[in-house]
Each structure stands twice: as C-alpha cells, then as structure tokens.
Amino acid sequence: MRIIQSTLLAMLSVGLLMQAAAGKLPNIVYIICDDLGYGEIQALNPDRSKVPTPHVDKLASQGMVFTDAHSGSSVCTPTRYGVLTGRYAWRTSLQNGVRHHNGEPLIASDRLTVPALLKRAGYDTAALGKWHLVFSFVDENGEKVKGQGNKWNGGIPAGSRVQDGPTTRGFDSYFGFHHSAIIETTIENDRVVDDTPMDQVLGKLGDRAAKYIGEKAKSENPFFLYLALNSPHTPIAPSKGWIGKSGMGDYCDFLMETDHTVGQVLQALEESGVADNTLVVFTSDNGCSAKPANAADLIEKYGHYPSAHLRGYKSDGWEGGHRVPFIVRWPGKVKAGSTNPETICHTALLATCAELTGQTLADNEGEDSLSILPALLGTNDQPVYDAFIHHTIRGMFSIRQGRWKLCVHSGSGGWSAPQDRDARKQELPEYQLYDMEQDLGETSNLADQYPEKVEQLLALLKKQVADGRSTPGAPQKNDAEIDLFKKGQ
C-alpha cells in the first residue's frame, strides 16, 4: 500500500477525512474536450488564439492554469483509459492506435476506476458523451450487432443492449456514444435509444449535464460528472445557431460552441447553488488534429495557432500532441487566477480523488497515478511527478524528467512530417533529446551533445516499463509484452 510521507500531507488528509465525515466532500465535474489544442484557448494563448473562448477564459481567471499538463497519449482511447484508471494504456493490449466497438473492453472488469473509487466515498457518478473504451452492442440473444449504418451512424437498432459499458465500470448512469465514427448512435445507460443528428450531439450533452447538476444539487450525496465532449473532433458539426459565428469556418464555429457548452455547465453549477463546493477540471484528450482543423490555413489566413508555440499535433510525440489545456477551479481551495508551471499528467485523477476522499490505493491500482492535490492547494515543496511517459498513435515512446525530454523515435511518432519511416530513410538520429526549459518548440536535438542524458532517460524508461508502474510500490505485471522501439513502423 502507498504511504503518504509528508507530515503536512498527512494533516491535510485528516482534514479531508473530517470533511468526508461531515458530508462536505466537493462535487467533481471533469470536462474533457476532444482534439482541443493547447493554443485554442485565448487565456492560454492570448496573442495567437483568434477564436473567442469567454467561458473557459473566465474559468481560468477563477482557478488554476497548469501550463505543463499532459495527456498520457497523443490520441483518444489510451488517454481516456489513463484518466479513468490512473494507468498508462500501453500497459494493456493496446500498443498503438485506438479501439472501436464490439471488442474486448479495454478497462478490465476488476480494474479500479475513478467513479468506482468515488462511489466508495458516497458519490453519485455519471458519464456523458464519448466513451471509446470498447463495449459491444448485443441483441436479445446476446449476439453482437454489427449494424448497417453510414460513417456517422452505426445502424445499430434501438433497443440493442450495451455490454461492458460505462455502467459496468463505476458509473451509475450514462448518456452518449461510443466513438465519433458512429456518433449518431445514442446510448442511455445500457441501451441504444435512438439516433441523434451529429449537429445536435454537443447541445444534448450540454443540456444533459445541466439537468444532471440541477437534480444532484438537491441530493445529500456529492456527485462526480465525467463530461466527455465530442468537440472539436470530427464530424465538425456546429449546430445551426453557431454556423458562421467565428467568421473563420466550421471548425472555429465548433470551437465557439464548445466554449458555450462549458459555460452552460458552469451556469448550471451557479444556478443550482453548488459552484462553491464543486471542483471543476477542464482539459482535452490530446492536441489539435491538424488536417480536419485545416491548421495550416488557420495559421496563414487568420493567425490562429491551434498548438500555440508548440511543435506537432494530435498523434505526435512532440508537445503539440500531448501538452493540453488543464484548468482547475475549486473556490476557497484553489487560488483564483493562478498559474502553475508544474509538470503533471492526466493519470493523476485517480490518486487525487483517493487523497481527496481519504482512501489509499493498493499496489495494483493506479500504477501510474500520483495525487496533484498538494499542487492544487499549494502545499507541496517538490514536484509531484518526477518523470512520466508519453505514447503516440504509432506506439512510439518518449519520457520527460524535469527539463529533459527523450523521444525514442526519429520522426514525429505520428502523422506529422517527418513520419518515422521517412525519418529513418533520411538517416535522422535514432533519438531526440530536448531541453524543455530552453527549447519548448523542440527545434534543437541535443542527443549527440548529451549521450549520458540519453542513456539515463532510456534506462529510466525501461525500468518504469518493466516494473509495471511508475509510482512507488511493488512491481506489477503489464498485460502484454511491450516493444519500446517499434523500428518496423
């Protein structure tokens, strides 16, 4: 079992336990956007974000902005696994890419999740929006339903049952869709209920979130709302009232509607009288997806930089792939209008919720999760994360420790040029080493100048992979054999 070593943190935990006993634990609303780049939010990129985001900007002014926050992966499925389990997804059978429906669920039935942990502390739990962690559609005989729909409509008949869905992984209720390719196939709890036109999905999620908050505000139990928005991922489908709002095309219209939906949630918290006792997290699953966003045109025509000052986009091992917006508001606890440069990772949620509710994680729970509660409250005197690992769509690894970042690939690791096969043909170096304090844009590869640093970081990466964990505790087994180098890709 993990032990909290700091006396200060022990005192803090006692205080939180007293809060729990008094029924004062905060509600938690976790808003995760889909493919929202670090540079899309004006509060984070004031000079080069040209899309108004007033509601997220206001949230930033009321809370803490982490400027060095990262997803565990530069694509969707693995990031969501890490958020909900506190474990890197590459420790599972998912070694690259993403997963779709009608397969083996990525979260094992005996794996502790954030909602399951919070239910132990008396929370009501709900998930809204994109799941993308694999469940199956089955008919009344338990046979899988394949569907006959088009790209955005899975053609799954209403009434089909969802097997191994969110309500079997810790959530009391669920409303949403599996992944964006079948976004119109709408699920409520464990049943397909109807089809939702793609341009109405975001609005429905906002309405459902506001309704849930209003209902749960009347309950004595705290609540956890996991709101996984569909935007601004494809299909880029702003609703009728938002088309043309930005003057910069459908993608930027969709960004504005996304900000509006966040505002809808924040307004519901205020109107329900629970805003002061609600911890709100706003983030994204990875960086901007360059092609559907037409990122090059946005930069050239409008001066809008979706990745801000960072190199790369969704899918890549470079910062633009996995450095994400991360804003936390908790009135009276988290300092309003503050900025925190500490390096953190999405996998922190499980351990943070455990500390918040006075629980201890077992060695086989949240193997890559560390609590950022001390960073939120300003009580830590050293960084929470000593090091953490990134993973790309092609399964390429990188590791960050302090100022140093080592990419174990020659190219982007993803879709951006040069892709790794091309990089090897160009005889680019096998490793990329960057000083993140001096070269945030990752323009100067220092691997040849600091070979000892390359070896040190590579050894640390190998150890954290082999140990089955990156946190203190007994070594654990990974679910699959892991190829660190993937030179055939």
Tab-separated table of N, CA and C in Angstrom, residues 284-375:
chain	number	residue	atom	x	y	z
A	284	SER	N	-8.304	18.505	-22.307
A	284	SER	CA	-8.510	17.877	-23.610
A	284	SER	C	-7.786	16.546	-23.636
A	285	ASP	N	-8.244	15.640	-24.502
A	285	ASP	CA	-7.645	14.305	-24.531
A	285	ASP	C	-6.307	14.268	-25.255
A	286	ASN	N	-6.054	15.240	-26.114
A	286	ASN	CA	-4.783	15.334	-26.848
A	286	ASN	C	-4.781	16.665	-27.590
A	287	GLY	N	-3.794	16.851	-28.449
A	287	GLY	CA	-3.702	18.106	-29.176
A	287	GLY	C	-4.670	18.205	-30.335
A	288	CYS	N	-4.609	19.325	-31.020
A	288	CYS	CA	-5.458	19.578	-32.184
A	288	CYS	C	-5.128	18.597	-33.308
A	289	SER	N	-6.164	18.134	-34.004
A	289	SER	CA	-5.984	17.283	-35.180
A	289	SER	C	-5.821	18.188	-36.397
A	290	ALA	N	-4.616	18.244	-36.925
A	290	ALA	CA	-4.249	19.287	-37.888
A	290	ALA	C	-5.063	19.263	-39.172
A	291	LYS	N	-5.296	18.080	-39.735
A	291	LYS	CA	-5.946	18.013	-41.047
A	291	LYS	C	-7.403	18.457	-41.008
A	292	PRO	N	-8.255	17.879	-40.151
A	292	PRO	CA	-9.652	18.342	-40.143
A	292	PRO	C	-9.808	19.787	-39.689
A	293	ALA	N	-8.892	20.260	-38.874
A	293	ALA	CA	-8.955	21.658	-38.432
A	293	ALA	C	-8.450	22.620	-39.504
A	294	ASN	N	-7.796	22.064	-40.545
A	294	ASN	CA	-7.129	22.913	-41.537
A	294	ASN	C	-6.179	23.887	-40.835
A	295	ALA	N	-5.347	23.300	-39.968
A	295	ALA	CA	-4.489	24.122	-39.112
A	295	ALA	C	-3.587	25.057	-39.911
A	296	ALA	N	-3.049	24.562	-41.018
A	296	ALA	CA	-2.149	25.407	-41.813
A	296	ALA	C	-2.880	26.642	-42.338
A	297	ASP	N	-4.130	26.464	-42.774
A	297	ASP	CA	-4.911	27.605	-43.262
A	297	ASP	C	-5.255	28.563	-42.132
A	298	LEU	N	-5.580	28.008	-40.960
A	298	LEU	CA	-5.909	28.867	-39.823
A	298	LEU	C	-4.723	29.753	-39.452
A	299	ILE	N	-3.533	29.178	-39.532
A	299	ILE	CA	-2.329	29.949	-39.221
A	299	ILE	C	-2.082	31.014	-40.289
A	300	GLU	N	-2.148	30.599	-41.555
A	300	GLU	CA	-1.807	31.508	-42.656
A	300	GLU	C	-2.842	32.616	-42.843
A	301	LYS	N	-4.124	32.251	-42.788
A	301	LYS	CA	-5.179	33.225	-43.103
A	301	LYS	C	-5.586	34.093	-41.919
A	302	TYR	N	-5.548	33.489	-40.721
A	302	TYR	CA	-6.123	34.195	-39.572
A	302	TYR	C	-5.141	34.425	-38.423
A	303	GLY	N	-3.954	33.817	-38.508
A	303	GLY	CA	-3.011	33.949	-37.402
A	303	GLY	C	-3.445	33.194	-36.168
A	304	HIS	N	-4.264	32.133	-36.376
A	304	HIS	CA	-4.734	31.297	-35.263
A	304	HIS	C	-3.855	30.051	-35.202
A	305	TYR	N	-3.160	29.871	-34.079
A	305	TYR	CA	-2.212	28.770	-33.915
A	305	TYR	C	-2.791	27.734	-32.949
A	306	PRO	N	-3.378	26.637	-33.460
A	306	PRO	CA	-4.024	25.654	-32.579
A	306	PRO	C	-3.085	25.019	-31.556
A	307	SER	N	-1.800	24.887	-31.916
A	307	SER	CA	-0.828	24.311	-30.979
A	307	SER	C	-0.006	25.381	-30.273
A	308	ALA	N	-0.418	26.642	-30.419
A	308	ALA	CA	0.304	27.761	-29.804
A	308	ALA	C	1.756	27.744	-30.279
A	309	HIS	N	2.689	27.728	-29.345
A	309	HIS	CA	4.114	27.792	-29.641
A	309	HIS	C	4.744	26.407	-29.712
A	310	LEU	N	3.914	25.369	-29.727
A	310	LEU	CA	4.409	24.000	-29.629
A	310	LEU	C	4.549	23.354	-31.004
A	311	ARG	N	5.426	22.366	-31.085
A	311	ARG	CA	5.622	21.620	-32.323
A	311	ARG	C	4.687	20.413	-32.343
A	312	GLY	N	4.083	20.159	-33.499
A	312	GLY	CA	3.291	18.950	-33.664
A	312	GLY	C	1.822	19.109	-33.328
A	313	TYR	N	1.111	18.007	-33.551
A	313	TYR	CA	-0.337	17.967	-33.364
A	313	TYR	C	-0.742	16.599	-32.818
A	314	LYS	N	-2.042	16.401	-32.709
A	314	LYS	CA	-2.577	15.101	-32.313
A	314	LYS	C	-1.824	13.992	-33.047
A	315	SER	N	-1.561	12.916	-32.333
A	315	SER	CA	-0.879	11.715	-32.838
A	315	SER	C	0.615	11.719	-32.575
A	316	ASP	N	1.225	12.900	-32.425
A	316	ASP	CA	2.680	13.026	-32.377
A	316	ASP	C	3.252	12.875	-30.968
A	317	GLY	N	4.564	12.597	-30.947
A	317	GLY	CA	5.287	12.588	-29.689
A	317	GLY	C	5.781	13.957	-29.281
A	318	TRP	N	5.735	14.914	-30.188
A	318	TRP	CA	6.111	16.286	-29.854
A	318	TRP	C	5.022	16.932	-29.004
A	319	GLU	N	5.355	18.054	-28.389
A	319	GLU	CA	4.486	18.653	-27.374
A	319	GLU	C	3.080	18.979	-27.874
A	320	GLY	N	2.952	19.383	-29.122
A	320	GLY	CA	1.634	19.700	-29.652
A	320	GLY	C	0.685	18.523	-29.662
A	321	GLY	N	1.223	17.321	-29.516
A	321	GLY	CA	0.381	16.128	-29.485
A	321	GLY	C	-0.213	15.829	-28.133
A	322	HIS	N	0.488	16.235	-27.051
A	322	HIS	CA	0.043	15.791	-25.726
A	322	HIS	C	0.076	16.856	-24.635
A	323	ARG	N	0.642	18.028	-24.888
A	323	ARG	CA	0.525	19.107	-23.898
A	323	ARG	C	-0.850	19.737	-24.096
A	324	VAL	N	-1.652	19.741	-23.059
A	324	VAL	CA	-3.071	20.079	-23.208
A	324	VAL	C	-3.497	21.167	-22.221
A	325	PRO	N	-4.589	21.867	-22.527
A	325	PRO	CA	-5.159	22.773	-21.529
A	325	PRO	C	-5.531	21.990	-20.275
A	326	PHE	N	-5.295	22.586	-19.123
A	326	PHE	CA	-5.678	21.938	-17.859
A	326	PHE	C	-5.948	23.041	-16.845
A	327	ILE	N	-7.214	23.255	-16.572
A	327	ILE	CA	-7.651	24.331	-15.681
A	327	ILE	C	-8.476	23.722	-14.560
A	328	VAL	N	-8.195	24.121	-13.330
A	328	VAL	CA	-8.921	23.598	-12.171
A	328	VAL	C	-9.479	24.754	-11.351
A	329	ARG	N	-10.764	24.693	-11.082
A	329	ARG	CA	-11.412	25.678	-10.206
A	329	ARG	C	-12.018	24.960	-9.008
A	330	TRP	N	-11.704	25.451	-7.826
A	330	TRP	CA	-12.299	24.945	-6.586
A	330	TRP	C	-12.327	26.124	-5.619
A	331	PRO	N	-13.400	26.884	-5.602
A	331	PRO	CA	-13.447	28.127	-4.824
A	331	PRO	C	-13.072	27.928	-3.355
A	332	GLY	N	-12.206	28.803	-2.880
A	332	GLY	CA	-11.786	28.746	-1.489
A	332	GLY	C	-10.672	27.763	-1.214
A	333	LYS	N	-10.340	26.919	-2.181
A	333	LYS	CA	-9.277	25.924	-2.003
A	333	LYS	C	-8.143	26.148	-3.006
A	334	VAL	N	-8.493	26.283	-4.267
A	334	VAL	CA	-7.510	26.525	-5.324
A	334	VAL	C	-7.447	28.025	-5.593
A	335	LYS	N	-6.256	28.576	-5.576
A	335	LYS	CA	-6.090	30.026	-5.713
A	335	LYS	C	-6.606	30.520	-7.059
A	336	ALA	N	-7.529	31.445	-7.027
A	336	ALA	CA	-8.113	32.000	-8.247
A	336	ALA	C	-7.090	32.810	-9.029
A	337	GLY	N	-7.139	32.699	-10.351
A	337	GLY	CA	-6.260	33.473	-11.216
A	337	GLY	C	-4.807	33.077	-11.149
A	338	SER	N	-4.522	31.860	-10.689
A	338	SER	CA	-3.133	31.436	-10.525
A	338	SER	C	-2.664	30.592	-11.709
A	339	THR	N	-1.362	30.563	-11.873
A	339	THR	CA	-0.721	29.748	-12.905
A	339	THR	C	0.271	28.817	-12.234
A	340	ASN	N	0.255	27.553	-12.646
A	340	ASN	CA	1.149	26.569	-12.047
A	340	ASN	C	1.989	25.928	-13.150
A	341	PRO	N	3.321	26.095	-13.101
A	341	PRO	CA	4.177	25.530	-14.141
A	341	PRO	C	4.540	24.065	-13.907
A	342	GLU	N	4.009	23.464	-12.846
A	342	GLU	CA	4.379	22.084	-12.528
A	342	GLU	C	3.952	21.127	-13.632
A	343	THR	N	4.812	20.160	-13.906
A	343	THR	CA	4.531	19.156	-14.925
A	343	THR	C	3.631	18.077	-14.335
A	344	ILE	N	2.456	17.890	-14.941
A	344	ILE	CA	1.503	16.893	-14.449
A	344	ILE	C	0.961	16.079	-15.614
A	345	CYS	N	0.263	14.992	-15.275
A	345	CYS	CA	-0.269	14.080	-16.279
A	345	CYS	C	-1.717	13.727	-15.950
A	346	HIS	N	-2.505	13.447	-16.984
A	346	HIS	CA	-3.908	13.059	-16.810
A	346	HIS	C	-4.109	11.873	-15.868
A	347	THR	N	-3.127	11.004	-15.801
A	347	THR	CA	-3.269	9.822	-14.954
A	347	THR	C	-3.385	10.172	-13.477
A	348	ALA	N	-3.205	11.439	-13.141
A	348	ALA	CA	-3.239	11.875	-11.737
A	348	ALA	C	-4.622	11.799	-11.105
A	349	LEU	N	-5.685	11.726	-11.897
A	349	LEU	CA	-7.031	11.877	-11.347
A	349	LEU	C	-7.361	10.837	-10.285
A	350	LEU	N	-7.014	9.582	-10.516
A	350	LEU	CA	-7.385	8.533	-9.559
A	350	LEU	C	-6.750	8.779	-8.197
A	351	ALA	N	-5.445	9.005	-8.158
A	351	ALA	CA	-4.766	9.225	-6.879
A	351	ALA	C	-5.226	10.518	-6.219
A	352	THR	N	-5.526	11.523	-7.027
A	352	THR	CA	-6.021	12.785	-6.479
A	352	THR	C	-7.361	12.577	-5.791
A	353	CYS	N	-8.248	11.837	-6.431
A	353	CYS	CA	-9.556	11.551	-5.831
A	353	CYS	C	-9.420	10.654	-4.604
A	354	ALA	N	-8.439	9.755	-4.636
A	354	ALA	CA	-8.210	8.907	-3.467
A	354	ALA	C	-7.785	9.753	-2.272
A	355	GLU	N	-6.841	10.662	-2.474
A	355	GLU	CA	-6.402	11.515	-1.370
A	355	GLU	C	-7.521	12.449	-0.922
A	356	LEU	N	-8.258	12.954	-1.875
A	356	LEU	CA	-9.360	13.862	-1.570
A	356	LEU	C	-10.398	13.211	-0.664
A	357	THR	N	-10.624	11.920	-0.860
A	357	THR	CA	-11.648	11.203	-0.091
A	357	THR	C	-11.064	10.346	1.026
A	358	GLY	N	-9.754	10.497	1.285
A	358	GLY	CA	-9.139	9.780	2.394
A	358	GLY	C	-8.962	8.301	2.160
A	359	GLN	N	-8.781	7.894	0.906
A	359	GLN	CA	-8.596	6.483	0.588
A	359	GLN	C	-7.153	6.210	0.184
A	360	THR	N	-6.751	4.959	0.299
A	360	THR	CA	-5.405	4.538	-0.073
A	360	THR	C	-5.493	3.553	-1.227
A	361	LEU	N	-4.661	3.727	-2.224
A	361	LEU	CA	-4.652	2.825	-3.368
A	361	LEU	C	-3.786	1.609	-3.087
A	362	ALA	N	-4.268	0.449	-3.502
A	362	ALA	CA	-3.476	-0.774	-3.419
A	362	ALA	C	-2.394	-0.748	-4.490
A	363	ASP	N	-1.430	-1.653	-4.382
A	363	ASP	CA	-0.322	-1.660	-5.331
A	363	ASP	C	-0.771	-1.928	-6.765
A	364	ASN	N	-1.885	-2.635	-6.928
A	364	ASN	CA	-2.370	-2.937	-8.279
A	364	ASN	C	-3.480	-1.990	-8.725
A	365	GLU	N	-3.493	-0.798	-8.153
A	365	GLU	CA	-4.470	0.224	-8.520
A	365	GLU	C	-3.740	1.526	-8.861
A	366	GLY	N	-4.083	2.117	-9.980
A	366	GLY	CA	-3.489	3.404	-10.350
A	366	GLY	C	-1.980	3.380	-10.367
A	367	GLU	N	-1.412	2.421	-11.076
A	367	GLU	CA	0.037	2.230	-11.047
A	367	GLU	C	0.835	3.425	-11.573
A	368	ASP	N	0.178	4.304	-12.300
A	368	ASP	CA	0.866	5.483	-12.840
A	368	ASP	C	0.207	6.776	-12.378
A	369	SER	N	-0.475	6.712	-11.237
A	369	SER	CA	-1.225	7.867	-10.744
A	369	SER	C	-0.609	8.423	-9.470
A	370	LEU	N	-0.399	9.730	-9.461
A	370	LEU	CA	0.067	10.447	-8.279
A	370	LEU	C	-0.873	11.615	-8.023
A	371	SER	N	-1.150	11.884	-6.773
A	371	SER	CA	-2.095	12.942	-6.429
A	371	SER	C	-1.503	14.322	-6.682
A	372	ILE	N	-2.264	15.157	-7.380
A	372	ILE	CA	-1.848	16.553	-7.572
A	372	ILE	C	-2.567	17.476	-6.587
A	373	LEU	N	-3.228	16.897	-5.589
A	373	LEU	CA	-3.918	17.732	-4.607
A	373	LEU	C	-2.962	18.719	-3.934
A	374	PRO	N	-1.743	18.297	-3.551
A	374	PRO	CA	-0.814	19.272	-2.963
A	374	PRO	C	-0.494	20.434	-3.910
A	375	ALA	N	-0.378	20.143	-5.209
A	375	ALA	CA	-0.116	21.214	-6.178
A	375	ALA	C	-1.311	22.153	-6.280
